[in-house]
Amino acid sequence: MIKELIGNVVVYWQAGHPPDSQPVQGQGAAQLLEIVSQYKEEDYQAQITGRKSWPAMEQLAAPRGNVIEWLNIPEGAKVLELGAGCGSVTSVLLKKGAYVTCQEANGAYAKINAKRHSGSSRLAIYAMPYAQCGPALAGGYDYAVVIGMQPFIEEPGLLRRLRQHIKPDGQLILAVENRFGLKYWAGNKEPYTHQYFAGLENTGVLLFSKNSLSKSLEEAGFMQQEFYYPYPDYRFALDIYSDRYLPKKGDLTYNIANYEDDRLVLFDEQKVFDGIIEEGQFPFFSNSFLCLAGGTGMCQEVVYARYASDRSREFAVRTDITAQSVRKYPLYPQGAAHVAHLARAYEGLCSQYADTGLKFNKCRLVSGGTQAAASGGSVYAEFELLHAQALQEQVQQAAASGQVKKVFDILDRMMQYIRNGKNQVPFTMTEEFTRVFGSFSAKELEILQAADCCSIADIDLVLPNILVGEDGAWHVIDYEWTFFFPVPQNYIIYRTLFFLSQHNPQQEALAMGALLVAAGITQQEAAAYAHMEEGFQRFVAGGQAPYREMVNLLERKFVDIAWLQEDYGRIAAQNELLKGQGIWKLARGIKNKLTGNGTYENK
């Protein structure tokens, strides 16, 4: 092997393949190397979205590390990472204080990883296939980390070899696609062959199912296993579910996340997920798995983690649920003040709504702790874990069963609480208001100045954030977006109604127009509040394009099969009039009018 230092990082090259001979493989790799060489990590997002680059998003986006960021990996742990790519997961491990040994067969990616973390003296990289470096990796690792199927594609039988690298009480952390993930039934391409239904038909890369993965782990000597379910998948996880905390109906709403390819739309995934959840089959259809295997005391304290990482670093947080409590951590040091702000918000809101039926879940700030340090903050906020039904569920159930009066009774009660709080003040255009919501036209200002305002405003009084106790009391469990300057009360109501409508597009009773009429909010007011919301979203994102916009920035296309069926039916219905004029040939052409790149040409 040939040893090279890139900054403080040790890189081992395969004999006969010296560093200078390693090609920069393709335009994507050259772009990646440019980004990590010229920009700081906090600037990667602007480069990714500005360049509209899927390779850069796949290899450099911070949310790629979410799948393991929530895990409690102790400082000083010795970690082996296989198939490390350009180091998004490596970055998370190093921030946790681990000593990391990476393997990456793509020499260009290994260079990029080393350059990205050149300041770290706790990283070594083997830039070669596992078959060439396996013996040199030896054993004694506390953790082995494999994220994605690529290492298994390159090295069949890898699981058995991994067992030899880990200490007897060590742990394998493995994240892979689920062969039977719902998104593949719904029209997403299999990610390794980029073909439709290849995993389902077992004609592409041999992906795991939950049963086959569990069996393979057992055969490799990993008898203890704990499964988690990253959503929408492990690549850019927003939620990490577990068998101890599975999703509920209405939770799985972010299903259009096909960053790498165009896709078909064969059905409404949210509706199908809701049915799967009702039947208790979510683990089988989860889009991907995170499995912790081997080790003693393996089970993590956290049963569910949720990421709000598509924000500026000042506001990016992770929310953990344990058996005893709910905890909110800053993802970066810049977010410590935002989390600490929750204690002041709790006190202010309790006073504001003391004479209403709204109760606020008590916030306790906790200093230190390994998880807070690993997340980049010195403090986290802890709340009581409440076992109650979300108000959102009550409204959805009432709407689905046609109980429209019950829906509006609930919404009326909510609006009364918001409008009957203390500290009502006239609107004032403060510097803080402009910073959060932006600037407004003279006509919009006139509307805002006529609005009733509260001086302490929790603008996120949306229905999922309110739980209904057994005694009927309403408990607000999240008040992260509380401001201490005048905000129109109707804007708070507008947001609540807007998100209710957006999450229930098929429910006529919950159409935005009808909700606004019930709330007494005019169209002119709604337009001003929509402008406020746009400003608020820019404020939260720090002026950057969020990663969720990349599907649009990359111009990924969607082919709704219903459109094809409508065209086919329309043409076929004319058959009797057009016999002898090639109608069946024409109809077949309409039915199969998918071009090579997955688009539908409606000529």
Coordinates of C-alpha atoms in Angstrom, one line a residue:
M1 CA 0.0 0.0 0.0
I2 CA 1.0 3.6 -0.6
K3 CA 0.5 6.0 2.3
E4 CA -0.3 9.7 1.7
L5 CA -1.2 12.6 4.0
I6 CA -3.9 15.0 2.9
G7 CA -3.8 17.6 5.6
N8 CA -4.0 15.5 8.8
V9 CA -5.9 12.6 7.1
V10 CA -4.0 9.4 6.3
V11 CA -5.0 7.9 2.9
Y12 CA -3.8 4.4 1.9
W13 CA -3.7 3.7 -1.8
Q14 CA -3.6 0.3 -3.5
A15 CA -0.2 -0.8 -4.6
G16 CA 0.2 -0.1 -8.3
H17 CA -2.4 2.7 -8.1
P18 CA -0.5 5.7 -6.7
P19 CA -2.4 8.8 -5.8
D20 CA -1.2 10.8 -8.8
S21 CA -2.7 8.1 -11.1
Q22 CA -6.2 8.4 -9.6
P23 CA -8.5 10.0 -12.2
V24 CA -11.2 12.5 -11.2
Q25 CA -14.0 10.3 -12.4
G26 CA -16.5 12.4 -14.4
Q27 CA -17.8 15.9 -14.1
G28 CA -19.6 15.2 -10.9
A29 CA -16.4 14.3 -9.0
A30 CA -14.6 17.3 -10.4
Q31 CA -17.4 19.5 -9.1
L32 CA -17.4 17.9 -5.7
L33 CA -13.7 18.3 -5.3
E34 CA -14.0 22.0 -6.3
I35 CA -16.8 22.5 -3.7
V36 CA -14.9 20.9 -0.7
S37 CA -11.7 22.6 -1.7
Q38 CA -13.1 26.2 -2.0
Y39 CA -16.0 26.3 0.4
K40 CA -16.7 25.7 4.1
E41 CA -19.2 23.0 5.0
E42 CA -21.8 25.6 6.0
D43 CA -21.7 26.9 2.4
Y44 CA -22.3 23.5 0.7
Q45 CA -26.1 24.0 0.6
A46 CA -25.8 27.2 -1.4
Q47 CA -23.4 25.5 -3.8
I48 CA -25.6 22.4 -4.2
T49 CA -28.9 24.3 -4.8
G50 CA -27.2 27.0 -6.8
R51 CA -25.5 24.5 -9.2
K52 CA -28.7 22.3 -9.2
S53 CA -26.4 19.3 -8.8
W54 CA -27.7 15.9 -7.8
P55 CA -24.2 14.4 -7.4
A56 CA -23.3 17.3 -5.0
M57 CA -26.6 16.8 -3.1
E58 CA -26.1 13.0 -2.9
Q59 CA -22.5 13.3 -1.6
L60 CA -22.3 16.5 0.3
A61 CA -25.7 17.5 1.7
A62 CA -25.6 17.5 5.5
P63 CA -29.0 15.7 5.8
R64 CA -27.3 12.6 4.4
G65 CA -26.0 12.1 7.9
N66 CA -29.4 12.3 9.6
V67 CA -29.8 8.5 9.5
I68 CA -27.1 8.1 12.2
E69 CA -26.7 11.6 13.7
W70 CA -29.4 10.8 16.4
L71 CA -27.5 7.7 17.6
N72 CA -25.7 7.9 20.9
I73 CA -22.2 7.0 19.8
P74 CA -19.7 7.8 22.6
E75 CA -16.8 10.1 22.2
G76 CA -13.6 8.2 21.4
A77 CA -15.4 5.2 19.8
K78 CA -13.4 3.3 17.2
V79 CA -15.5 3.2 14.0
L80 CA -15.1 1.4 10.7
E81 CA -17.1 2.9 7.8
L82 CA -17.5 1.0 4.5
G83 CA -18.5 2.7 1.3
A84 CA -17.9 6.1 2.8
G85 CA -18.3 8.0 -0.5
C86 CA -17.4 11.7 -0.1
G87 CA -17.9 11.6 3.7
S88 CA -21.3 12.9 4.7
V89 CA -21.6 10.2 7.3
T90 CA -17.9 10.4 8.1
S91 CA -18.5 14.1 9.0
V92 CA -21.2 13.1 11.6
L93 CA -19.0 10.5 13.2
L94 CA -16.0 12.9 13.5
K95 CA -18.3 15.5 15.1
K96 CA -19.3 12.9 17.7
G97 CA -15.6 12.5 18.6
A98 CA -15.1 9.1 17.0
Y99 CA -11.9 7.7 15.5
V100 CA -12.9 6.7 12.0
T101 CA -11.4 4.3 9.5
C102 CA -13.1 4.6 6.1
Q103 CA -13.0 2.3 3.0
E104 CA -14.0 3.7 -0.4
A105 CA -13.3 2.0 -3.7
N106 CA -13.8 5.2 -5.7
G107 CA -10.4 6.9 -5.5
A108 CA -11.8 10.3 -6.5
Y109 CA -14.4 10.1 -3.7
A110 CA -11.7 9.0 -1.2
K111 CA -9.7 12.1 -2.2
I112 CA -12.8 14.3 -1.7
N113 CA -13.5 12.8 1.7
A114 CA -9.9 13.4 2.8
K115 CA -9.9 17.0 1.5
R116 CA -13.3 17.7 3.2
H117 CA -11.9 16.6 6.6
S118 CA -8.3 17.5 6.1
G119 CA -8.1 19.2 9.5
S120 CA -9.0 16.0 11.4
S121 CA -6.3 13.7 12.9
R122 CA -8.9 11.1 13.7
L123 CA -9.5 9.9 10.2
A124 CA -7.8 7.3 8.0
I125 CA -9.1 6.2 4.5
Y126 CA -8.4 3.1 2.5
A127 CA -8.9 4.2 -1.1
M128 CA -9.5 0.7 -2.6
P129 CA -12.0 -2.1 -2.8
Y130 CA -12.8 -3.9 0.4
A131 CA -11.2 -7.1 -1.0
Q132 CA -7.9 -5.4 -1.2
C133 CA -7.9 -3.8 2.3
G134 CA -10.0 -6.2 4.4
P135 CA -7.0 -7.9 6.1
A136 CA -5.4 -4.6 6.9
L137 CA -8.6 -3.3 8.6
A138 CA -8.1 -6.0 11.3
G139 CA -10.6 -6.0 14.2
G140 CA -11.4 -4.3 17.5
Y141 CA -13.9 -1.7 16.2
D142 CA -16.7 -0.6 18.5
Y143 CA -18.9 0.1 15.5
A144 CA -19.0 -0.8 11.8
V145 CA -21.1 1.5 9.7
V146 CA -22.5 0.6 6.2
I147 CA -24.9 3.1 4.6
G148 CA -26.3 1.8 1.3
M149 CA -26.0 -1.3 -0.8
Q150 CA -22.9 -0.4 -2.7
P151 CA -20.5 -2.3 -0.4
F152 CA -22.6 -5.4 -0.7
I153 CA -22.7 -5.1 -4.5
E154 CA -18.9 -4.9 -4.5
E155 CA -18.3 -7.6 -1.9
P156 CA -20.8 -10.5 -1.7
G157 CA -20.7 -12.2 1.8
L158 CA -19.7 -8.9 3.4
L159 CA -21.9 -9.4 6.5
R160 CA -19.8 -12.4 7.7
R161 CA -16.6 -10.5 7.2
L162 CA -18.0 -7.5 9.1
R163 CA -18.5 -9.6 12.2
Q164 CA -14.8 -10.3 12.3
H165 CA -13.9 -6.6 12.4
I166 CA -16.2 -5.7 15.4
K167 CA -15.5 -6.3 19.0
P168 CA -17.6 -9.1 20.6
D169 CA -19.8 -6.4 22.2
G170 CA -19.5 -4.1 19.2
Q171 CA -22.3 -3.1 16.9
L172 CA -23.1 -3.0 13.2
I173 CA -25.0 0.1 12.0
L174 CA -26.6 -0.7 8.6
A175 CA -28.9 1.3 6.5
V176 CA -30.3 -0.1 3.2
E177 CA -33.2 0.2 0.8
N178 CA -36.2 -2.1 1.3
R179 CA -36.9 -4.2 -1.7
F180 CA -40.6 -3.9 -1.0
G181 CA -40.6 -0.2 -0.1
L182 CA -43.9 1.5 -1.0
K183 CA -42.2 4.1 -3.2
Y184 CA -41.1 1.4 -5.6
W185 CA -44.7 0.1 -6.0
A186 CA -45.8 3.7 -6.5
G187 CA -43.5 4.4 -9.4
N188 CA -40.0 5.3 -8.2
K189 CA -37.1 3.7 -10.0
E190 CA -34.8 1.2 -8.2
P191 CA -31.8 3.3 -7.3
Y192 CA -28.9 1.1 -8.6
T193 CA -30.3 0.1 -12.0
H194 CA -32.5 3.2 -12.4
Q195 CA -35.2 0.9 -13.7
Y196 CA -38.9 0.7 -12.7
F197 CA -39.9 -2.3 -10.5
A198 CA -36.4 -4.0 -10.8
G199 CA -36.2 -4.6 -7.0
L200 CA -39.8 -5.8 -6.8
E201 CA -39.3 -8.2 -9.7
N202 CA -35.9 -9.2 -8.4
T203 CA -34.2 -8.4 -11.7
G204 CA -31.9 -5.6 -10.5
V205 CA -29.6 -5.4 -7.6
L206 CA -30.6 -7.9 -5.0
L207 CA -32.1 -5.6 -2.3
F208 CA -33.0 -6.8 1.1
S209 CA -36.5 -7.2 2.6
K210 CA -36.9 -7.0 6.3
N211 CA -37.1 -10.8 6.7
S212 CA -34.1 -11.5 4.3
L213 CA -32.0 -8.9 6.0
S214 CA -32.8 -10.3 9.5
K215 CA -32.0 -13.8 8.3
S216 CA -28.7 -12.7 6.7
L217 CA -27.6 -10.9 9.8
E218 CA -28.4 -14.0 11.9
E219 CA -26.4 -16.2 9.6
A220 CA -23.5 -13.8 9.9
G221 CA -23.6 -14.0 13.7
F222 CA -25.6 -10.9 14.5
M223 CA -28.3 -12.4 16.6
Q224 CA -29.4 -9.3 18.4
Q225 CA -31.2 -6.8 16.1
E226 CA -33.1 -3.6 16.4
F227 CA -34.9 -2.2 13.4
Y228 CA -35.6 1.4 12.7
Y229 CA -37.5 2.9 9.7
P230 CA -36.1 6.2 8.2
Y231 CA -38.7 8.2 6.3
P232 CA -38.9 9.1 3.5
D233 CA -35.8 6.9 3.2
Y234 CA -32.3 6.7 4.7
R235 CA -30.7 9.1 2.3
F236 CA -32.4 12.3 3.5
A237 CA -34.2 11.1 6.6
L238 CA -36.7 13.5 8.1
D239 CA -38.1 10.9 10.6
I240 CA -36.7 7.8 12.2
Y241 CA -39.4 5.5 13.4
S242 CA -39.0 2.3 15.4
D243 CA -41.0 -0.7 16.4
R244 CA -41.6 1.1 19.7
Y245 CA -42.9 4.2 17.9
L246 CA -44.5 3.6 14.5
P247 CA -46.1 6.3 12.3
K248 CA -49.8 7.2 12.7
K249 CA -52.3 7.9 10.0
G250 CA -51.6 11.2 8.4
D251 CA -48.0 11.3 9.4
L252 CA -46.4 10.3 6.1
T253 CA -47.0 13.2 3.7
Y254 CA -43.5 13.8 2.1
N255 CA -43.5 11.2 -0.7
I256 CA -42.4 13.1 -3.7
A257 CA -38.6 13.0 -3.1
N258 CA -37.3 11.5 -6.3
Y259 CA -34.1 13.6 -6.6
E260 CA -32.1 11.3 -8.8
D261 CA -34.6 10.2 -11.4
D262 CA -38.0 11.0 -13.0
R263 CA -40.8 8.8 -11.7
L264 CA -44.3 7.5 -12.4
V265 CA -47.2 8.4 -10.1
L266 CA -49.3 5.2 -9.9
F267 CA -51.3 6.1 -6.8
D268 CA -51.5 8.5 -3.8
E269 CA -48.8 7.2 -1.5
Q270 CA -50.1 9.0 1.6
K271 CA -53.5 7.3 1.3
V272 CA -51.9 3.9 0.7
F273 CA -49.5 4.5 3.7
D274 CA -52.6 5.3 5.8
G275 CA -54.2 2.0 4.9
I276 CA -50.9 0.1 5.5
I277 CA -50.6 1.8 8.9
E278 CA -54.1 0.8 9.8
E279 CA -53.3 -2.8 9.0
G280 CA -50.1 -2.8 11.0
Q281 CA -47.9 -3.4 8.0
F282 CA -45.7 -0.3 7.9
P283 CA -42.4 -2.2 8.7
F284 CA -42.9 -4.4 5.7
F285 CA -43.5 -1.4 3.3
S286 CA -41.0 1.1 4.8
N287 CA -38.9 2.5 2.1
S288 CA -35.7 1.7 3.9
F289 CA -34.3 0.2 7.0
L290 CA -31.8 1.2 9.6
C291 CA -30.7 -1.9 11.6
L292 CA -28.5 -2.0 14.7
A293 CA -27.1 -5.5 15.1
G294 CA -24.9 -7.1 17.7
G295 CA -23.6 -5.6 20.8
T296 CA -24.9 -5.6 24.4
G297 CA -27.3 -3.0 25.7
M298 CA -27.9 -2.3 22.0
C299 CA -31.3 -0.7 22.2
Q300 CA -31.2 3.1 21.9
E301 CA -33.0 5.2 24.4
V302 CA -34.6 7.2 21.6
V303 CA -37.7 5.6 20.1
Y304 CA -38.4 8.3 17.5
A305 CA -36.4 11.2 16.0
R306 CA -37.6 14.0 13.8
Y307 CA -35.3 16.4 11.9
A308 CA -36.0 20.0 11.0
S309 CA -32.7 20.2 9.1
D310 CA -33.9 22.0 6.0
R311 CA -33.4 25.4 7.7
S312 CA -30.6 27.8 8.4
R313 CA -28.1 26.5 11.0
E314 CA -29.6 29.1 13.4
F315 CA -32.9 27.2 13.5
A316 CA -32.0 23.6 12.6
V317 CA -33.1 21.2 15.3
R318 CA -33.7 17.5 16.0
T319 CA -36.6 16.3 18.2
D320 CA -36.2 13.0 20.1
I321 CA -38.9 11.0 21.8
T322 CA -37.9 8.6 24.5
A323 CA -40.1 6.5 26.8
Q324 CA -40.1 9.3 29.4
S325 CA -39.7 12.6 27.6
V326 CA -39.5 14.7 24.4
R327 CA -36.2 16.5 23.8
K328 CA -35.2 19.2 21.3
Y329 CA -31.6 19.6 20.3
P330 CA -29.8 22.2 18.1
L331 CA -28.1 20.6 15.2
Y332 CA -25.4 23.2 15.2
P333 CA -23.8 25.5 17.8
Q334 CA -25.5 28.5 16.2
G335 CA -28.9 27.0 17.2
A336 CA -28.3 27.0 20.9
A337 CA -30.0 30.3 21.4
H338 CA -33.1 29.2 19.4
V339 CA -33.5 26.2 21.7
A340 CA -32.9 28.2 24.9
H341 CA -35.6 30.6 23.7
L342 CA -38.2 27.9 24.3
A343 CA -38.1 28.4 28.1
R344 CA -39.0 32.1 27.7
A345 CA -41.7 31.2 25.2
Y346 CA -43.2 28.8 27.7
E347 CA -43.5 31.4 30.4
G348 CA -44.9 34.0 28.1
L349 CA -47.5 31.8 26.5
C350 CA -48.7 30.4 29.8
S351 CA -49.4 34.0 30.9
Q352 CA -50.9 35.0 27.5
Y353 CA -53.5 32.1 27.5
A354 CA -54.0 31.7 31.2
D355 CA -57.7 32.4 30.9
T356 CA -58.3 30.1 28.0
G357 CA -58.4 26.3 27.7
L358 CA -54.9 26.1 26.2
K359 CA -52.2 24.5 28.3
F360 CA -48.5 24.5 27.3
N361 CA -46.2 21.6 27.8
K362 CA -43.6 22.6 30.4
C363 CA -40.1 23.3 29.0
R364 CA -37.0 22.5 31.0
L365 CA -33.6 23.5 29.7
V366 CA -30.9 20.9 30.3
S367 CA -27.2 21.8 30.0
G368 CA -24.5 19.4 28.7
G369 CA -24.9 15.7 28.0
T370 CA -23.3 13.7 25.3
Q371 CA -26.2 14.0 22.9
A372 CA -26.3 17.8 23.2
A373 CA -22.5 18.0 22.6
A374 CA -22.7 15.7 19.6
S375 CA -25.5 17.8 18.2
G376 CA -23.3 20.9 18.3
G377 CA -25.1 22.6 21.2
S378 CA -24.4 23.0 25.0
V379 CA -28.1 22.9 25.9
Y380 CA -31.3 21.0 25.0
A381 CA -35.0 21.5 25.9
E382 CA -36.9 18.7 27.6
F383 CA -40.7 18.4 27.7
E384 CA -43.1 15.9 29.3
L385 CA -44.2 13.1 27.0
L386 CA -48.0 13.2 26.7
H387 CA -50.0 10.2 25.6
A388 CA -52.9 11.8 23.8
Q389 CA -54.5 12.2 20.4
A390 CA -53.5 15.0 18.2
L391 CA -56.2 17.5 17.4
Q392 CA -55.3 17.0 13.7
E393 CA -56.4 13.3 14.0
Q394 CA -59.8 14.3 15.5
V395 CA -60.4 16.8 12.7
Q396 CA -59.4 14.3 10.0
Q397 CA -61.6 11.6 11.4
A398 CA -64.6 13.9 11.7
A399 CA -64.1 15.1 8.1
A400 CA -63.7 11.6 6.7
S401 CA -66.9 10.5 8.4
G402 CA -68.9 13.5 7.1
Q403 CA -69.1 15.2 10.6
V404 CA -68.6 18.7 9.2
K405 CA -70.2 20.4 12.2
K406 CA -67.8 18.7 14.5
V407 CA -64.9 19.9 12.4
F408 CA -66.0 23.5 12.6
D409 CA -66.8 23.3 16.3
I410 CA -63.2 22.3 16.9
L411 CA -61.9 25.1 14.7
D412 CA -64.2 27.6 16.3
R413 CA -62.9 26.7 19.7
M414 CA -59.3 27.1 18.5
M415 CA -60.1 30.5 17.0
Q416 CA -61.7 31.7 20.2
Y417 CA -58.6 30.7 22.2
I418 CA -56.3 32.6 19.9
R419 CA -58.6 35.7 19.8
N420 CA -59.3 35.7 23.6
G421 CA -55.7 35.7 24.9
K422 CA -54.3 38.5 27.0
N423 CA -51.8 41.2 25.8
Q424 CA -53.8 42.3 22.8
V425 CA -52.1 45.3 21.1
P426 CA -52.5 47.3 17.9
F427 CA -50.2 46.4 15.0
T428 CA -46.8 48.0 14.9
M429 CA -44.3 47.5 12.1
T430 CA -41.3 46.7 14.2
E431 CA -37.7 45.9 13.0
E432 CA -38.2 42.3 14.3
F433 CA -41.4 41.9 12.3
T434 CA -39.7 43.0 9.1
R435 CA -36.7 40.7 9.8
V436 CA -39.0 37.7 10.1
F437 CA -41.8 38.4 7.7
G438 CA -40.3 40.9 5.2
S439 CA -41.5 44.1 3.7
F440 CA -45.1 44.9 2.5
S441 CA -46.9 47.1 0.1
A442 CA -49.0 50.1 1.3
K443 CA -52.2 48.1 0.7
E444 CA -50.9 45.2 2.7
L445 CA -49.8 47.4 5.5
E446 CA -53.2 48.9 5.7
I447 CA -54.7 45.4 6.2
L448 CA -52.1 44.5 8.8
Q449 CA -52.6 47.8 10.7
A450 CA -56.4 47.0 11.0
A451 CA -55.7 43.6 12.5
D452 CA -56.0 42.7 16.2
C453 CA -52.6 41.5 17.4
C454 CA -51.1 39.7 20.4
S455 CA -47.7 40.9 21.7
I456 CA -46.6 37.3 22.4
A457 CA -47.4 35.2 19.4
D458 CA -47.0 31.4 18.9
I459 CA -47.6 31.4 15.1
D460 CA -47.3 27.6 15.0
L461 CA -50.6 26.7 16.7
V462 CA -51.2 24.2 14.0
L463 CA -53.4 21.2 14.8
P464 CA -50.6 18.5 15.0
N465 CA -49.0 20.6 17.8
I466 CA -52.1 20.3 20.0
L467 CA -52.9 17.2 21.9
V468 CA -56.3 16.5 23.5
G469 CA -56.1 15.0 27.0
E470 CA -58.5 12.5 28.5
D471 CA -60.1 15.5 30.3
G472 CA -60.7 17.3 27.0
A473 CA -58.0 19.9 27.7
W474 CA -55.9 21.1 24.8
H475 CA -52.1 20.8 25.3
V476 CA -49.7 22.6 23.1
I477 CA -46.6 20.5 22.7
D478 CA -44.4 22.6 20.4
Y479 CA -44.1 26.4 20.5
E480 CA -40.8 26.8 18.8
W481 CA -41.9 29.8 16.7
T482 CA -43.0 32.2 19.4
F483 CA -42.3 35.9 18.8
F484 CA -42.3 38.8 21.3
F485 CA -43.7 41.5 19.0
P486 CA -47.2 42.3 17.6
V487 CA -48.4 39.6 15.1
P488 CA -52.0 39.6 13.7
Q489 CA -54.1 36.9 15.4
N490 CA -55.7 36.1 12.1
Y491 CA -52.3 35.3 10.7
I492 CA -52.0 32.6 13.3
I493 CA -55.4 31.3 12.4
Y494 CA -54.6 31.5 8.7
R495 CA -51.6 29.3 9.2
T496 CA -53.6 26.7 11.1
L497 CA -56.2 26.5 8.4
F498 CA -53.7 26.6 5.6
F499 CA -51.8 23.5 6.8
L500 CA -55.0 21.7 7.7
S501 CA -56.2 22.2 4.1
Q502 CA -52.8 21.3 2.6
H503 CA -52.6 18.0 4.4
N504 CA -56.2 17.0 3.4
P505 CA -56.5 18.0 -0.2
Q506 CA -59.2 15.5 -0.9
Q507 CA -61.6 16.7 1.8
E508 CA -64.0 19.3 0.3
A509 CA -65.1 20.3 3.9
L510 CA -61.5 21.4 4.5
A511 CA -61.0 23.4 1.3
M512 CA -59.2 26.7 2.1
G513 CA -61.9 28.9 0.7
A514 CA -64.5 27.4 3.1
L515 CA -62.2 27.5 6.0
L516 CA -61.4 31.2 5.5
V517 CA -65.1 32.1 5.3
A518 CA -65.7 30.2 8.6
A519 CA -62.8 32.2 10.2
G520 CA -64.1 35.5 8.9
I521 CA -60.8 36.1 7.0
T522 CA -61.2 38.0 3.7
Q523 CA -59.4 37.1 0.5
Q524 CA -57.4 40.4 0.8
E525 CA -56.4 39.5 4.3
A526 CA -55.4 36.0 3.2
A527 CA -53.2 37.4 0.4
A528 CA -51.4 39.6 3.0
Y529 CA -50.9 36.6 5.3
A530 CA -49.7 34.5 2.4
H531 CA -47.1 37.2 1.8
M532 CA -46.1 37.0 5.5
E533 CA -45.8 33.2 5.2
E534 CA -43.5 33.5 2.3
G535 CA -41.3 35.9 4.2
F536 CA -41.3 33.6 7.3
Q537 CA -40.2 30.6 5.2
R538 CA -37.3 32.6 3.8
F539 CA -36.4 33.7 7.3
V540 CA -36.4 30.1 8.5
A541 CA -34.3 28.9 5.5
G542 CA -31.8 31.7 6.0
G543 CA -32.4 33.0 2.5
Q544 CA -31.2 29.7 1.0
A545 CA -33.2 27.4 -1.3
P546 CA -34.2 24.4 0.9
Y547 CA -33.2 20.9 -0.2
R548 CA -36.9 20.0 -0.6
E549 CA -36.9 22.3 -3.6
M550 CA -34.3 20.2 -5.4
V551 CA -36.9 18.0 -7.1
N552 CA -38.1 21.2 -8.9
L553 CA -34.6 22.7 -9.3
L554 CA -33.4 19.4 -10.9
E555 CA -36.5 19.5 -13.1
R556 CA -37.5 15.9 -12.3
K557 CA -40.6 14.8 -14.1
F558 CA -43.7 13.0 -13.0
V559 CA -45.9 10.8 -15.2
D560 CA -49.3 10.3 -13.6
I561 CA -50.7 7.0 -14.9
A562 CA -54.2 8.4 -14.6
W563 CA -53.4 11.0 -17.3
L564 CA -52.4 8.1 -19.6
Q565 CA -55.5 6.2 -18.8
E566 CA -57.7 9.2 -19.6
D567 CA -56.1 9.7 -22.9
Y568 CA -56.3 6.0 -23.8
G569 CA -60.0 5.9 -22.8
R570 CA -60.8 9.0 -24.8
I571 CA -59.2 7.6 -28.0
A572 CA -60.6 4.1 -27.6
A573 CA -64.1 5.5 -27.1
Q574 CA -63.9 6.9 -30.7
N575 CA -63.2 3.5 -32.1
E576 CA -66.7 2.9 -33.6
L577 CA -66.4 6.2 -35.5
L578 CA -62.9 5.7 -36.7
K579 CA -62.8 2.0 -37.6
G580 CA -60.5 1.4 -40.5
Q581 CA -58.4 4.5 -39.7
G582 CA -55.8 2.8 -37.4
I583 CA -57.5 3.6 -34.1
W584 CA -56.1 0.6 -32.3
K585 CA -52.6 1.4 -33.4
L586 CA -53.2 5.0 -32.2
A587 CA -54.6 3.9 -28.9
R588 CA -51.6 1.7 -28.3
G589 CA -49.4 4.6 -29.0
I590 CA -51.2 6.8 -26.5
K591 CA -51.1 4.0 -23.9
N592 CA -47.3 3.6 -24.3
K593 CA -46.3 7.2 -24.9
L594 CA -43.5 7.2 -22.4
T595 CA -40.3 8.5 -24.0
G596 CA -36.8 7.3 -23.1
N597 CA -36.4 9.8 -20.3
G598 CA -39.7 9.0 -18.7
T599 CA -41.7 12.0 -19.9
Y600 CA -45.2 11.9 -21.4
E601 CA -45.7 13.7 -24.7
N602 CA -49.3 14.7 -25.0
K603 CA -49.4 15.7 -28.7

